[in-house]
Structure formats: C-alpha cells, structure tokens
Coordinates of N, CA and C in Angstrom, one line a residue:
X1 N -11.9 -2.8 -12.4 CA -10.9 -2.4 -13.0 C -10.6 -1.7 -15.0
X2 N -11.7 -2.6 -15.3 CA -12.1 -2.5 -16.3 C -12.9 -1.0 -16.7
X3 N -12.9 0.3 -15.9 CA -13.2 1.0 -15.9 C -12.4 2.6 -15.9
X4 N -11.2 1.9 -15.7 CA -10.4 2.9 -15.9 C -9.8 3.2 -16.7
X5 N -9.9 3.7 -18.0 CA -9.9 3.7 -19.1 C -8.6 4.4 -19.9
X6 N -8.4 4.8 -18.7 CA -6.9 6.6 -18.5 C -5.6 4.8 -18.0
X7 N -5.8 3.7 -17.4 CA -4.7 3.0 -17.5 C -4.0 2.6 -18.1
X8 N -2.6 2.4 -17.9 CA -1.6 2.8 -20.0 C -1.0 1.3 -18.8
X9 N -0.3 1.4 -17.9 CA 0.0 0.2 -17.8 C -0.9 -0.7 -16.4
X10 N -0.5 -2.3 -16.7 CA -1.6 -3.0 -16.0 C -0.8 -4.4 -15.9
X11 N -0.2 -4.6 -15.1 CA 0.9 -5.7 -14.7 C 0.5 -7.0 -13.3
X12 N -0.2 -7.6 -14.0 CA -1.0 -8.8 -12.3 C -0.2 -10.6 -12.7
X13 N 1.6 -10.3 -12.1 CA 1.9 -10.8 -12.9 C 1.8 -12.3 -11.4
X14 N 1.8 -13.6 -11.1 CA 1.4 -14.3 -10.4 C 0.1 -14.8 -9.3
X15 N -0.9 -14.2 -10.5 CA -2.3 -13.5 -10.0 C -2.8 -14.8 -9.8
X16 N -2.4 -15.8 -10.1 CA -3.6 -17.2 -10.7 C -4.8 -16.6 -11.4
X17 N -4.3 -15.6 -12.1 CA -5.4 -15.6 -13.2 C -5.9 -16.9 -14.4
X18 N -6.2 -17.0 -15.0 CA -6.8 -18.5 -15.6 C -7.6 -18.0 -16.8
X19 N -7.8 -17.2 -17.0 CA -8.8 -16.4 -17.9 C -8.5 -14.7 -18.3
X20 N -8.6 -14.4 -19.6 CA -8.2 -13.2 -19.6 C -9.9 -12.9 -20.0
X21 N -10.4 -11.5 -19.6 CA -11.7 -11.4 -19.2 C -11.4 -10.2 -20.1
X22 N -13.3 -10.5 -20.8 CA -13.8 -9.9 -22.6 C -13.4 -8.5 -22.0
X23 N -13.7 -7.2 -20.8 CA -13.7 -6.2 -20.4 C -12.8 -6.0 -21.1
X24 N -11.3 -6.2 -20.8 CA -9.8 -6.1 -21.4 C -10.1 -5.2 -22.6
X25 N -11.1 -4.8 -23.2 CA -11.1 -4.5 -24.0 C -11.2 -2.6 -24.0
X26 N -12.2 -3.0 -23.0 CA -12.4 -1.3 -22.2 C -11.1 -0.3 -21.6
X27 N -10.4 -1.2 -21.9 CA -8.9 -0.1 -21.2 C -7.8 0.2 -22.6
X28 N -8.8 1.5 -23.1 CA -8.3 1.6 -24.5 C -6.9 2.2 -24.1
X29 N -6.8 2.7 -23.5 CA -5.2 3.6 -23.7 C -4.7 2.6 -23.0
X30 N -4.2 1.4 -23.2 CA -3.0 0.6 -21.9 C -2.0 0.1 -23.1
X31 N -0.7 0.6 -22.7 CA 0.4 0.4 -23.5 C 0.8 -1.0 -23.3
X32 N 1.4 -1.1 -21.6 CA 1.5 -2.6 -21.5 C 0.9 -3.5 -20.5
X33 N 1.6 -4.7 -21.1 CA 0.2 -4.9 -20.7 C 1.1 -6.8 -20.2
X34 N 1.1 -6.7 -18.4 CA 1.5 -8.1 -18.1 C 1.3 -8.8 -17.3
X35 N 1.1 -10.1 -17.8 CA 0.0 -11.9 -17.4 C 1.1 -12.7 -17.1
X36 N 2.4 -12.4 -16.6 CA 3.5 -13.4 -16.6 C 2.9 -14.2 -15.7
X37 N 3.0 -15.2 -15.5 CA 3.2 -16.6 -14.3 C 1.8 -16.4 -13.6
X38 N 0.9 -16.7 -15.3 CA -0.8 -17.4 -14.5 C -1.0 -18.1 -15.1
X39 N -2.7 -18.9 -15.3 CA -2.7 -20.4 -15.4 C -3.5 -19.6 -16.6
X40 N -2.9 -18.7 -17.9 CA -3.6 -18.5 -18.5 C -3.5 -19.7 -19.9
X41 N -4.0 -20.1 -20.2 CA -5.0 -21.3 -21.5 C -5.1 -20.5 -23.3
X42 N -5.9 -19.9 -22.5 CA -6.5 -18.6 -24.2 C -6.3 -17.7 -23.9
X43 N -5.8 -17.0 -24.9 CA -6.0 -15.4 -25.4 C -7.5 -14.5 -26.4
X44 N -8.2 -14.5 -25.4 CA -9.6 -13.5 -26.0 C -9.3 -12.8 -27.4
X45 N -10.0 -12.8 -28.1 CA -9.9 -11.6 -28.6 C -9.9 -10.4 -28.4
X46 N -10.9 -10.0 -27.5 CA -10.9 -8.2 -26.8 C -9.5 -8.1 -27.1
X47 N -8.7 -8.8 -26.6 CA -7.4 -8.0 -26.4 C -6.7 -7.2 -28.1
X48 N -7.1 -8.0 -28.4 CA -6.5 -7.9 -29.6 C -7.3 -6.2 -30.2
X49 N -8.0 -6.0 -29.7 CA -8.7 -4.6 -29.4 C -7.8 -3.5 -29.1
X50 N -7.1 -3.7 -28.2 CA -6.1 -2.6 -27.7 C -5.4 -1.7 -28.5
X51 N -5.9 -1.6 -29.2 CA -5.0 -0.3 -30.6 C -3.3 0.7 -29.9
X52 N -3.7 0.9 -28.5 CA -2.4 1.4 -27.5 C -1.3 0.4 -27.2
X53 N -1.2 -0.9 -27.4 CA -1.0 -1.7 -26.6 C 0.7 -1.9 -27.8
X54 N 1.6 -1.8 -26.8 CA 2.8 -1.6 -26.9 C 3.7 -3.4 -26.8
X55 N 3.6 -3.3 -25.4 CA 4.1 -4.6 -24.6 C 3.4 -5.5 -24.5
X56 N 3.7 -7.2 -24.8 CA 2.8 -7.3 -24.3 C 3.2 -9.2 -22.9
X57 N 2.7 -8.7 -22.5 CA 3.7 -10.3 -21.6 C 3.0 -11.3 -21.4
X58 N 2.8 -12.7 -21.5 CA 2.2 -13.7 -21.3 C 3.1 -14.8 -20.9
X59 N 4.1 -14.4 -20.7 CA 5.0 -15.7 -20.3 C 4.3 -16.5 -19.1
X60 N 5.0 -17.6 -19.2 CA 4.7 -18.9 -18.5 C 4.1 -18.3 -17.5
X61 N 3.1 -18.5 -19.3 CA 1.8 -19.6 -19.0 C 1.0 -20.7 -19.8
X62 N 0.1 -21.0 -19.7 CA -0.3 -22.3 -21.0 C -0.6 -22.2 -22.1
X63 N -0.5 -21.1 -22.6 CA -1.4 -20.7 -23.3 C -1.0 -21.8 -25.2
X64 N -1.9 -22.1 -25.4 CA -1.7 -22.9 -26.7 C -1.7 -22.7 -28.2
X65 N -2.3 -20.8 -28.7 CA -2.2 -20.9 -29.5 C -2.5 -19.1 -29.5
X66 N -2.0 -17.9 -30.2 CA -1.9 -17.5 -30.4 C -2.9 -16.6 -31.9
X67 N -3.6 -16.0 -31.1 CA -4.4 -15.7 -32.6 C -4.1 -14.9 -33.9
X68 N -4.5 -15.3 -34.8 CA -3.9 -14.3 -35.9 C -4.3 -13.0 -35.7
X69 N -4.9 -12.9 -35.2 CA -5.4 -11.7 -35.2 C -4.5 -10.1 -34.0
X70 N -3.2 -11.6 -33.7 CA -2.1 -10.1 -33.3 C -1.9 -9.7 -34.1
X71 N -2.5 -9.8 -35.3 CA -1.7 -8.7 -36.0 C -2.1 -7.1 -36.1
X72 N -3.7 -7.4 -35.3 CA -4.1 -5.8 -35.2 C -3.5 -5.2 -34.0
X73 N -2.4 -5.6 -33.2 CA -2.0 -4.3 -32.6 C -0.9 -3.7 -33.5
X74 N -1.3 -3.1 -33.5 CA -0.1 -2.3 -34.6 C 1.0 -1.5 -34.4
X75 N 0.9 -1.4 -32.5 CA 1.1 -0.5 -32.3 C 2.4 -1.8 -31.1
X76 N 2.5 -2.7 -31.3 CA 3.1 -3.9 -30.8 C 4.6 -3.6 -30.8
X77 N 5.5 -3.9 -30.5 CA 6.4 -4.1 -30.5 C 7.4 -5.3 -29.5
X78 N 6.7 -5.3 -28.6 CA 7.2 -6.3 -27.8 C 6.3 -7.4 -27.1
X79 N 6.3 -8.7 -27.9 CA 5.4 -9.8 -27.0 C 6.3 -10.4 -26.9
X80 N 6.2 -11.0 -25.4 CA 6.7 -12.3 -25.0 C 5.8 -12.7 -23.8

C-alpha cells in the first residue's frame, strides 16, 4: 500500500490497527486519512511529513498524545 504514491484517500476503519507504519510518509499525495475505530495509541512522526493532508480522522482510538509536530501539516483543515 505504501507504494501507491498517487493515492489521495485512505480509509482503514475498524481494522484493528495498533500502529501507524513509518512508511506512511511514502503516500505523498494523501489528502484524506481515516484511521478511526482502531487501537492506535501513538502517532508516528512520519505522519507529519504528509504535506498534502487536509483531513485526518483518528477518532475512537487510544491516542495518548498529539505531537507538537502536527503544526507541520499546513494544509490540514479537519482533525478529528
């Protein structure tokens, strides 16, 4: 999946994901990422390299901290 560099929308809802892969950074054209209803506890710093990301949905996970690096997502319009 991380070789799909032209992918703009990725929705992995209720997939029992517990970690965001560091390879997420390869999805350079990703605009919408929905990882809701999983078991994610931490957000990898590589996620903040997605410069085209406009919508980030992480609701219904177990995230403890949102890293300060979220400020690097300059196009982010929606965080849920």
